[in-house]
Amino acid sequence: MSVSGVNGTGQRRPTMKEVAARAGVALKTVSRVVNEEPNVSPELTAKVQAAIKELNYTPNESARMLRRGKTGTIAVVIRDIGDPFFASLGRAVELWARSSGSVVMIGLTDEDPEREREVCLEFVARRPDALIMAPIGETQEYLAPHVDAGMAVVTIDRPAHGIEADAVLADNAGGIDQAIDHLVRQGHRRIAYLGDDERIFTARERVVAYRAAMARHGIVVDEDLVHLSEPTTEGIGITLSAVLDRSEPATALLSANNMTTAEVLRGLAGRRDQVALVSFDDLALGDLLSPGLTAVAQSADVMARTAIQLMTERLPEPHRPGRTVRVPVKLTIRGSGEIPPAR
């Protein structure tokens, strides 16, 4: 899949700003020449065209498409900028927008469906050309009039309901399979699962995948080792005690998201080398821990670039059927998932 800002050889494309500097003209002049607008003298046009040829500049069709829309603005609605995954996602979209001359509005929902609705409606009132969002509520039908009017909507991490939209999702089942397969190869069978509220799409997909992966290995799931709740320090502390301080304790933990993993690491202080841990979602400093964090990593950058690609493809065809793209994930082995069961 091609991505704006990078050419087919993987090299960075020259920017419009660089063309303006080489031609010795204003950025707006380059924009007018590239977009074949009137009121540019033949002399300035020749200078710009010469600079374009020297730099081998290729117009960014995605950016041009956005600029020909209503506002050249993209709205991004995510859960929490403090979450490393969504922080990386927001930055990736912002960098693309900066290179394309577009403007980004970012709003936070804090996992609150009512806040999602408020933020989205506040943003669409400003008539953005596109909305990239991580849905929370059970339905996004409140956006239907805006989608019908031609606004492109792409969801990330979770699908939308009640509207026609594209979706970029991680391979949740594939990532859980990799984690369970790895722990079983290390000799583990009592694998505790620590996940988020099952009403959340990703949490639901991952716990279903956990049960299927355990069954595939012929392991009967001990329901006392399955804990689904909001990842708070107190809550995870209680959960760890429940799965580790018992007559038949878990020998391995599968933490199903980065926020849970952070609390698990805090709760395991002093005994991180005694129980295996694999995280779905990596942590920024996971390689600096002792032992290092074994994690199923999903790339926010790849997901963002995929969302942008789907968005620019949807803009000229706003009423086409929605498409879903699953982005592969990768198990990164660093030590915490390789701790064997206690004998």
Short mmCIF file of C-alpha atoms in Angstrom, two decimals:
data_model
loop_
_atom_site.label_atom_id
_atom_site.label_comp_id
_atom_site.label_asym_id
_atom_site.label_seq_id
_atom_site.Cartn_x
_atom_site.Cartn_y
_atom_site.Cartn_z
CA MET A 1 0.00 0.00 0.00
CA SER A 2 1.47 3.34 -1.02
CA VAL A 3 1.64 6.10 1.56
CA SER A 4 1.69 9.86 1.05
CA GLY A 5 5.11 11.42 1.64
CA VAL A 6 7.06 8.38 0.44
CA ASN A 7 7.72 7.45 -3.17
CA GLY A 8 7.73 3.96 -4.62
CA THR A 9 11.41 3.44 -3.80
CA GLY A 10 10.96 4.28 -0.14
CA GLN A 11 12.70 7.66 -0.50
CA ARG A 12 11.17 10.85 0.90
CA ARG A 13 9.41 13.01 -1.66
CA PRO A 14 10.54 16.62 -2.08
CA THR A 15 8.03 19.00 -0.50
CA MET A 16 6.25 21.97 -2.01
CA LYS A 17 8.20 24.17 0.38
CA GLU A 18 11.47 22.90 -1.10
CA VAL A 19 10.20 23.64 -4.60
CA ALA A 20 9.36 27.19 -3.52
CA ALA A 21 12.85 27.65 -2.05
CA ARG A 22 14.55 26.34 -5.20
CA ALA A 23 12.41 28.56 -7.46
CA GLY A 24 12.76 31.59 -5.20
CA VAL A 25 9.00 32.14 -5.04
CA ALA A 26 6.29 32.07 -2.40
CA LEU A 27 4.79 28.73 -1.34
CA LYS A 28 1.37 29.96 -2.50
CA THR A 29 2.79 30.53 -6.00
CA VAL A 30 3.96 26.91 -6.18
CA SER A 31 0.54 25.75 -5.00
CA ARG A 32 -1.16 27.77 -7.74
CA VAL A 33 1.12 26.37 -10.44
CA VAL A 34 0.75 22.78 -9.23
CA ASN A 35 -3.04 23.11 -9.06
CA GLU A 36 -3.14 24.90 -12.43
CA GLU A 37 -4.78 28.00 -10.99
CA PRO A 38 -4.84 31.33 -12.90
CA ASN A 39 -3.09 34.61 -12.05
CA VAL A 40 0.50 33.32 -12.16
CA SER A 41 2.82 35.03 -14.65
CA PRO A 42 4.54 32.94 -17.34
CA GLU A 43 7.92 33.88 -15.80
CA LEU A 44 7.03 32.59 -12.34
CA THR A 45 5.36 29.53 -13.83
CA ALA A 46 8.56 28.70 -15.71
CA LYS A 47 10.66 29.07 -12.53
CA VAL A 48 8.36 26.75 -10.59
CA GLN A 49 8.23 24.17 -13.36
CA ALA A 50 12.04 24.20 -13.61
CA ALA A 51 12.35 23.65 -9.85
CA ILE A 52 9.81 20.82 -10.01
CA LYS A 53 11.86 19.14 -12.73
CA GLU A 54 15.17 19.61 -10.90
CA LEU A 55 13.82 18.19 -7.65
CA ASN A 56 11.75 15.50 -9.36
CA TYR A 57 8.78 16.76 -7.36
CA THR A 58 5.51 14.82 -7.65
CA PRO A 59 2.32 16.51 -6.41
CA ASN A 60 0.75 14.83 -3.41
CA GLU A 61 -2.55 13.71 -4.89
CA SER A 62 -4.00 12.91 -1.47
CA ALA A 63 -3.27 16.41 -0.24
CA ARG A 64 -4.66 17.95 -3.42
CA MET A 65 -7.81 15.91 -2.97
CA LEU A 66 -8.23 17.19 0.57
CA ARG A 67 -7.62 20.81 -0.43
CA ARG A 68 -10.31 20.57 -3.06
CA GLY A 69 -12.76 19.51 -0.34
CA LYS A 70 -14.63 21.81 1.98
CA THR A 71 -11.96 22.81 4.49
CA GLY A 72 -8.74 20.83 4.13
CA THR A 73 -9.29 19.78 7.76
CA ILE A 74 -9.12 16.32 9.32
CA ALA A 75 -10.77 15.59 12.67
CA VAL A 76 -9.20 12.92 14.87
CA VAL A 77 -11.11 11.58 17.88
CA ILE A 78 -9.23 9.19 20.16
CA ARG A 79 -9.53 7.82 23.67
CA ASP A 80 -6.58 9.25 25.56
CA ILE A 81 -3.47 11.09 24.38
CA GLY A 82 -1.70 9.63 27.43
CA ASP A 83 -2.12 6.12 26.03
CA PRO A 84 1.12 5.41 24.10
CA PHE A 85 -0.77 3.78 21.24
CA PHE A 86 -3.11 6.71 20.67
CA ALA A 87 -0.32 9.24 21.23
CA SER A 88 1.64 7.59 18.42
CA LEU A 89 -1.46 7.49 16.25
CA GLY A 90 -2.18 11.18 16.76
CA ARG A 91 1.40 12.13 15.96
CA ALA A 92 1.45 10.02 12.78
CA VAL A 93 -1.69 11.73 11.47
CA GLU A 94 -0.34 15.16 12.43
CA LEU A 95 2.96 14.55 10.60
CA TRP A 96 1.10 13.48 7.47
CA ALA A 97 -1.18 16.50 7.65
CA ARG A 98 1.78 18.82 8.12
CA SER A 99 3.45 17.46 4.99
CA SER A 100 0.23 17.75 2.97
CA GLY A 101 -0.76 21.24 4.05
CA SER A 102 -3.84 20.02 5.90
CA VAL A 103 -4.98 20.90 9.41
CA VAL A 104 -5.77 18.40 12.18
CA MET A 105 -8.22 18.79 15.05
CA ILE A 106 -7.70 16.24 17.85
CA GLY A 107 -10.32 15.50 20.51
CA LEU A 108 -10.31 13.07 23.44
CA THR A 109 -13.19 10.90 24.63
CA ASP A 110 -11.74 9.31 27.78
CA GLU A 111 -13.67 6.11 26.97
CA ASP A 112 -16.97 7.95 27.51
CA PRO A 113 -19.64 7.34 24.82
CA GLU A 114 -21.42 10.63 25.57
CA ARG A 115 -18.14 12.53 25.31
CA GLU A 116 -17.47 10.77 22.00
CA ARG A 117 -20.77 12.02 20.63
CA GLU A 118 -20.15 15.57 21.90
CA VAL A 119 -16.63 15.81 20.49
CA CYS A 120 -17.56 14.31 17.12
CA LEU A 121 -20.56 16.58 16.66
CA GLU A 122 -18.54 19.63 17.72
CA PHE A 123 -15.93 18.76 15.12
CA VAL A 124 -18.27 17.91 12.25
CA ALA A 125 -20.04 21.24 12.80
CA ARG A 126 -16.78 22.73 11.49
CA ARG A 127 -17.23 20.66 8.31
CA PRO A 128 -14.00 18.64 8.17
CA ASP A 129 -13.35 16.67 5.01
CA ALA A 130 -12.69 13.53 7.01
CA LEU A 131 -12.96 12.05 10.48
CA ILE A 132 -10.59 9.43 11.87
CA MET A 133 -11.89 8.05 15.14
CA ALA A 134 -11.52 5.25 17.70
CA PRO A 135 -15.20 4.50 18.44
CA ILE A 136 -16.44 3.83 21.95
CA GLY A 137 -20.24 4.05 21.88
CA GLU A 138 -22.47 1.21 20.73
CA THR A 139 -23.46 3.21 17.64
CA GLN A 140 -22.15 6.13 15.61
CA GLU A 141 -25.46 6.62 13.83
CA TYR A 142 -25.47 10.26 14.95
CA LEU A 143 -22.85 10.83 12.22
CA ALA A 144 -25.09 9.42 9.45
CA PRO A 145 -26.28 12.82 8.09
CA HIS A 146 -22.67 13.97 7.75
CA VAL A 147 -21.57 10.72 6.10
CA ASP A 148 -24.52 11.00 3.70
CA ALA A 149 -23.33 14.54 2.89
CA GLY A 150 -19.93 13.17 1.81
CA MET A 151 -17.73 13.29 4.90
CA ALA A 152 -15.22 10.42 4.89
CA VAL A 153 -15.07 8.42 8.14
CA VAL A 154 -12.36 5.91 8.98
CA THR A 155 -12.27 4.16 12.33
CA ILE A 156 -9.16 2.80 13.96
CA ASP A 157 -8.73 0.10 16.62
CA ARG A 158 -12.50 -0.53 16.66
CA PRO A 159 -15.22 -0.59 13.96
CA ALA A 160 -18.11 1.86 13.67
CA HIS A 161 -21.77 0.89 13.87
CA GLY A 162 -24.74 2.56 12.23
CA ILE A 163 -22.74 4.30 9.47
CA GLU A 164 -20.81 3.35 6.35
CA ALA A 165 -17.13 3.70 7.25
CA ASP A 166 -13.76 2.09 6.65
CA ALA A 167 -11.98 0.44 9.57
CA VAL A 168 -8.35 -0.27 10.43
CA LEU A 169 -8.05 -2.98 13.07
CA ALA A 170 -5.17 -4.87 14.62
CA ASP A 171 -5.03 -8.63 14.13
CA ASN A 172 -6.21 -9.22 17.69
CA ALA A 173 -6.81 -12.95 17.31
CA GLY A 174 -3.47 -13.48 15.57
CA GLY A 175 -1.63 -11.61 18.32
CA ILE A 176 -3.26 -13.62 21.11
CA ASP A 177 -2.48 -16.84 19.22
CA GLN A 178 1.19 -15.85 19.06
CA ALA A 179 1.27 -15.08 22.78
CA ILE A 180 -0.41 -18.34 23.87
CA ASP A 181 1.66 -20.45 21.46
CA HIS A 182 4.83 -18.89 22.85
CA LEU A 183 3.87 -19.46 26.50
CA VAL A 184 2.83 -23.06 25.83
CA ARG A 185 6.21 -23.69 24.16
CA GLN A 186 7.84 -22.51 27.39
CA GLY A 187 5.91 -25.21 29.25
CA HIS A 188 3.03 -23.13 30.66
CA ARG A 189 -0.53 -24.41 30.96
CA ARG A 190 -1.87 -22.29 33.82
CA ILE A 191 -1.97 -19.03 31.88
CA ALA A 192 -3.97 -16.23 33.51
CA TYR A 193 -5.69 -13.71 31.25
CA LEU A 194 -5.95 -10.09 32.41
CA GLY A 195 -8.05 -7.97 30.08
CA ASP A 196 -10.28 -4.94 29.84
CA ASP A 197 -14.06 -4.74 30.09
CA GLU A 198 -15.59 -7.22 27.62
CA ARG A 199 -17.99 -4.55 26.33
CA ILE A 200 -14.98 -2.99 24.55
CA PHE A 201 -14.52 -4.39 21.04
CA THR A 202 -10.79 -5.11 21.31
CA ALA A 203 -11.18 -6.63 24.79
CA ARG A 204 -13.95 -8.89 23.53
CA GLU A 205 -11.99 -10.05 20.48
CA ARG A 206 -8.90 -10.78 22.56
CA VAL A 207 -10.57 -12.79 25.32
CA VAL A 208 -12.45 -14.86 22.74
CA ALA A 209 -9.13 -15.51 21.00
CA TYR A 210 -7.55 -16.50 24.34
CA ARG A 211 -10.21 -19.14 24.97
CA ALA A 212 -9.88 -20.46 21.41
CA ALA A 213 -6.08 -20.62 21.61
CA MET A 214 -6.16 -22.45 24.93
CA ALA A 215 -8.67 -24.95 23.53
CA ARG A 216 -6.47 -25.46 20.47
CA HIS A 217 -3.70 -26.58 22.82
CA GLY A 218 -6.07 -28.87 24.70
CA ILE A 219 -5.99 -26.70 27.83
CA VAL A 220 -9.19 -26.30 29.86
CA VAL A 221 -9.54 -22.66 30.89
CA ASP A 222 -9.70 -22.12 34.65
CA GLU A 223 -12.25 -19.31 34.91
CA ASP A 224 -10.66 -18.16 38.17
CA LEU A 225 -7.64 -17.15 36.06
CA VAL A 226 -9.69 -14.93 33.71
CA HIS A 227 -10.12 -11.34 34.93
CA LEU A 228 -11.79 -8.60 32.88
CA SER A 229 -11.96 -5.13 34.40
CA GLU A 230 -10.74 -1.56 34.15
CA PRO A 231 -6.96 -1.49 34.76
CA THR A 232 -6.54 0.40 38.03
CA THR A 233 -3.63 0.02 40.45
CA GLU A 234 -5.87 -1.32 43.21
CA GLY A 235 -7.87 -3.57 40.90
CA ILE A 236 -4.83 -5.17 39.26
CA GLY A 237 -3.24 -5.64 42.68
CA ILE A 238 -6.28 -7.64 43.80
CA THR A 239 -6.28 -9.60 40.53
CA LEU A 240 -2.60 -10.54 40.83
CA SER A 241 -3.17 -11.77 44.36
CA ALA A 242 -6.15 -13.83 43.15
CA VAL A 243 -4.21 -15.60 40.38
CA LEU A 244 -0.77 -15.91 42.03
CA ASP A 245 -1.42 -16.36 45.77
CA ARG A 246 -3.35 -19.61 45.62
CA SER A 247 -2.74 -23.33 45.94
CA GLU A 248 -2.50 -23.75 42.15
CA PRO A 249 -1.21 -20.38 40.98
CA ALA A 250 -0.88 -19.19 37.42
CA THR A 251 2.65 -19.69 36.10
CA ALA A 252 2.19 -17.15 33.29
CA LEU A 253 0.22 -13.96 32.72
CA LEU A 254 -1.18 -12.67 29.45
CA SER A 255 -1.92 -8.96 29.83
CA ALA A 256 -4.28 -7.85 27.08
CA ASN A 257 -3.45 -4.12 26.73
CA ASN A 258 -0.70 -1.67 27.60
CA MET A 259 -2.54 0.06 30.44
CA THR A 260 -3.12 -3.27 32.16
CA THR A 261 0.49 -4.25 31.54
CA ALA A 262 1.78 -1.10 33.24
CA GLU A 263 -0.26 -1.92 36.35
CA VAL A 264 0.80 -5.57 36.24
CA LEU A 265 4.46 -4.58 36.18
CA ARG A 266 3.86 -2.30 39.15
CA GLY A 267 2.08 -5.08 41.01
CA LEU A 268 4.80 -7.63 40.25
CA ALA A 269 7.57 -5.51 41.75
CA GLY A 270 9.99 -7.85 43.49
CA ARG A 271 8.85 -10.99 41.69
CA ARG A 272 9.00 -10.18 38.00
CA ASP A 273 11.49 -13.01 37.52
CA GLN A 274 9.13 -15.56 39.09
CA VAL A 275 6.19 -15.50 36.69
CA ALA A 276 6.14 -15.29 32.90
CA LEU A 277 4.45 -12.26 31.35
CA VAL A 278 3.45 -11.50 27.77
CA SER A 279 1.75 -8.21 26.95
CA PHE A 280 -0.58 -7.45 24.06
CA ASP A 281 0.74 -3.94 23.30
CA ASP A 282 4.31 -2.92 23.83
CA LEU A 283 5.57 -0.28 26.25
CA ALA A 284 7.97 2.48 25.24
CA LEU A 285 10.66 1.35 27.72
CA GLY A 286 9.81 -2.35 27.63
CA ASP A 287 13.30 -3.27 26.48
CA LEU A 288 14.87 -1.53 29.48
CA LEU A 289 13.00 -3.56 32.10
CA SER A 290 14.60 -6.52 33.84
CA PRO A 291 13.64 -8.92 32.44
CA GLY A 292 12.72 -7.15 29.22
CA LEU A 293 9.03 -7.15 28.30
CA THR A 294 7.93 -9.78 25.80
CA ALA A 295 5.09 -8.15 23.90
CA VAL A 296 2.76 -8.45 20.94
CA ALA A 297 3.43 -5.14 19.24
CA GLN A 298 0.91 -3.35 17.04
CA SER A 299 2.22 -0.46 14.97
CA ALA A 300 0.28 2.75 15.52
CA ASP A 301 2.25 4.27 12.65
CA VAL A 302 1.23 1.57 10.18
CA MET A 303 -2.38 1.75 11.35
CA ALA A 304 -2.37 5.54 10.98
CA ARG A 305 -0.89 5.41 7.48
CA THR A 306 -3.42 2.75 6.50
CA ALA A 307 -6.25 4.91 7.86
CA ILE A 308 -4.98 7.90 5.89
CA GLN A 309 -4.77 5.82 2.72
CA LEU A 310 -8.35 4.59 3.16
CA MET A 311 -9.47 8.13 3.90
CA THR A 312 -7.99 9.58 0.72
CA GLU A 313 -9.45 6.72 -1.32
CA ARG A 314 -12.89 7.31 0.23
CA LEU A 315 -12.98 11.07 -0.38
CA PRO A 316 -13.82 10.82 -4.10
CA GLU A 317 -16.18 7.87 -3.41
CA PRO A 318 -17.86 8.78 -0.10
CA HIS A 319 -20.77 6.39 -0.59
CA ARG A 320 -18.87 3.23 -1.48
CA PRO A 321 -19.20 0.22 0.88
CA GLY A 322 -16.98 0.29 3.93
CA ARG A 323 -13.73 -1.69 3.93
CA THR A 324 -11.92 -3.30 6.85
CA VAL A 325 -8.15 -3.75 6.89
CA ARG A 326 -6.50 -5.95 9.51
CA VAL A 327 -2.95 -4.88 10.33
CA PRO A 328 -0.53 -7.68 11.35
CA VAL A 329 1.05 -7.69 14.80
CA LYS A 330 4.39 -9.13 15.89
CA LEU A 331 5.61 -10.93 18.99
CA THR A 332 8.79 -9.32 20.32
CA ILE A 333 10.76 -11.64 22.62
CA ARG A 334 12.77 -9.95 25.37
CA GLY A 335 12.77 -12.20 28.43
CA SER A 336 9.60 -11.83 30.51
CA GLY A 337 7.69 -14.36 28.42
CA GLU A 338 10.51 -16.91 28.54
CA ILE A 339 10.48 -17.52 32.30
CA PRO A 340 9.71 -21.24 32.77
CA PRO A 341 7.07 -22.59 35.14
CA ALA A 342 8.29 -23.19 38.69
CA ARG A 343 8.97 -26.88 39.28
#
